[in-house]
GROMACS .gro file of C-alpha atoms in nm:
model
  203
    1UNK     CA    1   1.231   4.634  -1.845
    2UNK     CA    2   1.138   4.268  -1.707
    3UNK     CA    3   0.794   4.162  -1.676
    4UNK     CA    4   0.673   3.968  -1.407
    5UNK     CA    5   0.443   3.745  -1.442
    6UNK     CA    6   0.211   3.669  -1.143
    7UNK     CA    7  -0.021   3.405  -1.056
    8UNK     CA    8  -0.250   3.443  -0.766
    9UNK     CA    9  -0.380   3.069  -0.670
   10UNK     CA   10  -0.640   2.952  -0.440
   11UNK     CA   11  -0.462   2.802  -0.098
   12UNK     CA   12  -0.771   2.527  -0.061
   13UNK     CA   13  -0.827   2.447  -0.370
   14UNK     CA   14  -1.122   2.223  -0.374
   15UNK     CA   15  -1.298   2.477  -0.150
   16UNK     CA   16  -1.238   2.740  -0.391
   17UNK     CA   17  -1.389   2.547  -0.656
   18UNK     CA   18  -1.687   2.542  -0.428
   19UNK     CA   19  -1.650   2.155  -0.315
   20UNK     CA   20  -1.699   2.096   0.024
   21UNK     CA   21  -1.617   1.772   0.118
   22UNK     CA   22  -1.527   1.829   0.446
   23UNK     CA   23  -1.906   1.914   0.527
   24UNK     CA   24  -1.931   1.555   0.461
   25UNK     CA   25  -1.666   1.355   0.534
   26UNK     CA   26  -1.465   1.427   0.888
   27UNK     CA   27  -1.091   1.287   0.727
   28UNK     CA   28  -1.011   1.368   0.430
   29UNK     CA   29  -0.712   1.214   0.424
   30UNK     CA   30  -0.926   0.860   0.488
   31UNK     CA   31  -0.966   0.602   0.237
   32UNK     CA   32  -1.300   0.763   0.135
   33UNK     CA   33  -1.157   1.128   0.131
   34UNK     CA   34  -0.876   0.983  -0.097
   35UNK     CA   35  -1.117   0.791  -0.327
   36UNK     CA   36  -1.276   1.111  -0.400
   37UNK     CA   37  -1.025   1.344  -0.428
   38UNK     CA   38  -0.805   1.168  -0.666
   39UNK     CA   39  -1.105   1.111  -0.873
   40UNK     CA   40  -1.187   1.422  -0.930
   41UNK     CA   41  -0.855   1.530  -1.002
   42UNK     CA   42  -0.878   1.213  -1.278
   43UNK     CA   43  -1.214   1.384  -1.375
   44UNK     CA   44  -1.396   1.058  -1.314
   45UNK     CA   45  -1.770   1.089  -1.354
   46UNK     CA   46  -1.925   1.152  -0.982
   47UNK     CA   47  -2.176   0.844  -0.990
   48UNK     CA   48  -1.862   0.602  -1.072
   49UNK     CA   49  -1.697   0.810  -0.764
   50UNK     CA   50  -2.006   0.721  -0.522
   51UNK     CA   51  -2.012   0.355  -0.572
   52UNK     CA   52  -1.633   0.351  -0.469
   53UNK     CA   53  -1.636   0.512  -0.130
   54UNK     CA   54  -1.651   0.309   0.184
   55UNK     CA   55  -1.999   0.152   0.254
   56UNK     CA   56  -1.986   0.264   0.630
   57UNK     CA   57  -1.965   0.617   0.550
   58UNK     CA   58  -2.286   0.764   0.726
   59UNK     CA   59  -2.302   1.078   0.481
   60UNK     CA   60  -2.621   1.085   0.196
   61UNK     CA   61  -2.481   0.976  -0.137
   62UNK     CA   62  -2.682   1.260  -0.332
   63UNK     CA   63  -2.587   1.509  -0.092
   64UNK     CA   64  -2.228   1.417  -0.103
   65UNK     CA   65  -2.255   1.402  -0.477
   66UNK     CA   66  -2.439   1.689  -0.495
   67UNK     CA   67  -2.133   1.874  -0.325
   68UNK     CA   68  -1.884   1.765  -0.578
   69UNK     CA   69  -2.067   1.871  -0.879
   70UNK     CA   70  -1.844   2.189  -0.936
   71UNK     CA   71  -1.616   2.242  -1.202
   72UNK     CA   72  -1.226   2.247  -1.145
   73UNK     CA   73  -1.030   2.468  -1.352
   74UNK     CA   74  -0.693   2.408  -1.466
   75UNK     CA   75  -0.573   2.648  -1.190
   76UNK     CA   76  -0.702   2.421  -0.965
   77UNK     CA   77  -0.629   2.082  -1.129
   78UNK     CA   78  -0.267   2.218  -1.115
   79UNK     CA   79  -0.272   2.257  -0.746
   80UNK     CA   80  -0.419   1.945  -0.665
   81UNK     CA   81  -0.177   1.724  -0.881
   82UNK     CA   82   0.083   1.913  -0.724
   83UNK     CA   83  -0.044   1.830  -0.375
   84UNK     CA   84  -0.090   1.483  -0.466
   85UNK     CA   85   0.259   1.448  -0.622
   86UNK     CA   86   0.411   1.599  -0.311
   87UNK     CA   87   0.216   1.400  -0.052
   88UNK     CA   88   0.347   1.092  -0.254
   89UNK     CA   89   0.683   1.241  -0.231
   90UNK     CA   90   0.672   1.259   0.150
   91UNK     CA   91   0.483   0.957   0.215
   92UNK     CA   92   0.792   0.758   0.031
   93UNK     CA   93   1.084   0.916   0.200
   94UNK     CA   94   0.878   0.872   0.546
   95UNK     CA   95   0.861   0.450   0.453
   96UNK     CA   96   1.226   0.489   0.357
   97UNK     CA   97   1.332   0.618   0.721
   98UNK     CA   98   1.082   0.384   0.874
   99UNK     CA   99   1.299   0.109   0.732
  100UNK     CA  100   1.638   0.260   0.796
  101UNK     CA  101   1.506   0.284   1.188
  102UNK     CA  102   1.342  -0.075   1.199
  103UNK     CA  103   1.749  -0.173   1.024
  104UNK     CA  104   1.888   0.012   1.281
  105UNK     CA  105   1.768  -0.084   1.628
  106UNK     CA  106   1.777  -0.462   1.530
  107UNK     CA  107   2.035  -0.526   1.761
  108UNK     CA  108   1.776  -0.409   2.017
  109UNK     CA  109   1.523  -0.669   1.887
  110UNK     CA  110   1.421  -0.848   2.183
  111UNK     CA  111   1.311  -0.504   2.377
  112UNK     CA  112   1.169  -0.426   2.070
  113UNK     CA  113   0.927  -0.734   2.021
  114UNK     CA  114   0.874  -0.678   2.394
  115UNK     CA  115   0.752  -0.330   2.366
  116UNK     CA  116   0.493  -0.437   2.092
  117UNK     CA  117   0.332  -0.634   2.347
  118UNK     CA  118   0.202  -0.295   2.516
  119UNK     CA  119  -0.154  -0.236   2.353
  120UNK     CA  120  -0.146   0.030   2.064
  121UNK     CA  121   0.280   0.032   2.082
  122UNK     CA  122   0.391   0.062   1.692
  123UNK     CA  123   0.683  -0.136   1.559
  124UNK     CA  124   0.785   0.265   1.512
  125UNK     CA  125   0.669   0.414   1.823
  126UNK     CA  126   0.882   0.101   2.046
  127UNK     CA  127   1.187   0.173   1.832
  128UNK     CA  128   1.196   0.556   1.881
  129UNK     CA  129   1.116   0.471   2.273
  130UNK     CA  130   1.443   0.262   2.237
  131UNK     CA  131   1.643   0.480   2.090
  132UNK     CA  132   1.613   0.760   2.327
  133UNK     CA  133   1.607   0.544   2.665
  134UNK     CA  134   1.770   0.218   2.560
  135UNK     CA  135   1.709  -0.049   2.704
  136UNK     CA  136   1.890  -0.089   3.022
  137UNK     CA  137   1.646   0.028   3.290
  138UNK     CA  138   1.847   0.020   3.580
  139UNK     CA  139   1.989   0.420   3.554
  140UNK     CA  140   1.605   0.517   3.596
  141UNK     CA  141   1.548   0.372   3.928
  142UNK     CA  142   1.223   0.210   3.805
  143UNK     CA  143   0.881   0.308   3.659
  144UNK     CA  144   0.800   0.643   3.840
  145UNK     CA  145   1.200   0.719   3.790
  146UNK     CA  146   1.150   0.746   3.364
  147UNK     CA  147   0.819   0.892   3.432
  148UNK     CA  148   0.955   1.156   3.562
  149UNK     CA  149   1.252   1.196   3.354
  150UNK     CA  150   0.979   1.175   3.077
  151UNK     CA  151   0.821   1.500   3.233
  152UNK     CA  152   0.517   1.318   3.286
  153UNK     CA  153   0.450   1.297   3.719
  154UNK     CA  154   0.216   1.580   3.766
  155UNK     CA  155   0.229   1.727   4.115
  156UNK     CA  156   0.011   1.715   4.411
  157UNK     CA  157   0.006   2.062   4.560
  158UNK     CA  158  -0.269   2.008   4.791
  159UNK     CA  159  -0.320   2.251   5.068
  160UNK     CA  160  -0.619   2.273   5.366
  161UNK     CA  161  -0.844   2.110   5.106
  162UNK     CA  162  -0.726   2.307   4.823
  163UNK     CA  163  -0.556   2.239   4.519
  164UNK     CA  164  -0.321   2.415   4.388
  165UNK     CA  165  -0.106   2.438   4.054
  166UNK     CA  166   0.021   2.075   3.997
  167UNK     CA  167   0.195   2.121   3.656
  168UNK     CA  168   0.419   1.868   3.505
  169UNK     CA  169   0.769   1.932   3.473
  170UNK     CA  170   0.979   2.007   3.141
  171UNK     CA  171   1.094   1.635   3.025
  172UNK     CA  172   1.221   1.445   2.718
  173UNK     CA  173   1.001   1.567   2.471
  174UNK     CA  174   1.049   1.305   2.238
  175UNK     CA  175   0.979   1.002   2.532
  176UNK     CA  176   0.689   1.246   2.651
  177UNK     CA  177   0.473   1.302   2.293
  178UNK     CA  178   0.580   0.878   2.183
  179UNK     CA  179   0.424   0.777   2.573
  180UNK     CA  180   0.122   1.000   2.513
  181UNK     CA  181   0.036   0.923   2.144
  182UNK     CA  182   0.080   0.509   2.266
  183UNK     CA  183  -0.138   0.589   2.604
  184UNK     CA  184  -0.418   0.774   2.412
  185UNK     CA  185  -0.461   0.502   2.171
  186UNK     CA  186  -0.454   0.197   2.393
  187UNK     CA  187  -0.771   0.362   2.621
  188UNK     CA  188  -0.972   0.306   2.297
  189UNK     CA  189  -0.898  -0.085   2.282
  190UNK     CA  190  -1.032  -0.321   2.515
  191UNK     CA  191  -0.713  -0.395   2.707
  192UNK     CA  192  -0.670  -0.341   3.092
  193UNK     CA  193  -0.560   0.002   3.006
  194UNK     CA  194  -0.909   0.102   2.878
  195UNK     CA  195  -1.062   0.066   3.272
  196UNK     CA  196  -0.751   0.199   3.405
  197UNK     CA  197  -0.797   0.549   3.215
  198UNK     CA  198  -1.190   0.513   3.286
  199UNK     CA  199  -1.118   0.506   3.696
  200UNK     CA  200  -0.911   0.794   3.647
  201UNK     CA  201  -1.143   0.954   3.435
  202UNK     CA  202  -1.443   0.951   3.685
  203UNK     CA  203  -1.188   1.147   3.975
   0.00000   0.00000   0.00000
């Protein structure tokens, strides 16, 4: 006869334990989240933890300490470290294959310093771009040519006043979620593109 033995663990552990740091802070995974977190999993006493977070951070320091002052058992602890230690894990091999692209696409350098240029375009984001359109523009027939290869020229079904379905097309997924991710950062800067998206906005 083999016995089993089997552990039932919480799948949030800090909730679980009845912290809820989320009420308080909207990323967790920000520099004051972090602070926190990995403080309490060091069992560092709370009003050490307080002084530590980021002084911008609009939540009330006995409120937010007040919702930390639960104790973690070593079911939890165990989770958390876990976490932790595979979050570290993944955040390595990611900064590995960040280099190993940046290597890569040096040949491509001078599109690549070019692309930086573009508000909000990444070192990362302008060598992915590269590496799925090169860069040798001509075979797209310009601008509205790789937009629409991209998948990203919505139609303009427009009938006696009405409009109808004007979907976008299935593209280059990769090109498509890269353009978007680049596009919805710069309209928070202060570059032209900021106005640009407003104007749209307002129609």
């Amino acid at each position: 006869m083999t016995i089993k033995l089997v552990y039932i663990l919480p799948p949030r552990p800090l909730d679980d334990a009845g912290i809820r740091l989320g009420g308080f802070i909207s990323d967790i995974n920000g520099k004051s989240g972090q602070i926190l977190v990995n403080g309490l999993i060091e069992g560092k006493p709370l009003c050490d933890l307080i002084k530590m977070v980021d002084p911008r951070l609009k939540a009330d320091r006995s409120e937010l300490m007040a919702s930390m002052d639960e104790t973690l058992t070593p079911s939890h602890l165990y989770i958390l470290r876990n976490i932790k230690s595979h979050i570290e894990f993944l955040e390595k091999q990611l900064a590995e294959l960040e280099t190993l692209i940046i290597e890569t696409i040096k040949p491509w350098n001078e599109a690549l310093e070019l692309l930086q240029t573009i508000p909000s375009t990444s070192v990362i984001s302008a060598a992915c771009l590269i590496g799925e359109i090169g860069d040798d523009m001509s075979c797209f027939d310009g601008m509205k040519g790789i937009s629409s290869w991209a998948g990203l020229c919505p139609g303009n079904n427009e009938s006696a006043g009405k409009r109808k379905s004007g979907r976008m097309r299935k593209g280059n997924k990769m090109v498509k979620t890269l353009l978007c991710e680049v596009a919805n950062a710069a309209v928070k800067t202060k570059s032209q593109f900021k106005g640009k998206y407003q104007g749209l906005v307002i129609r």
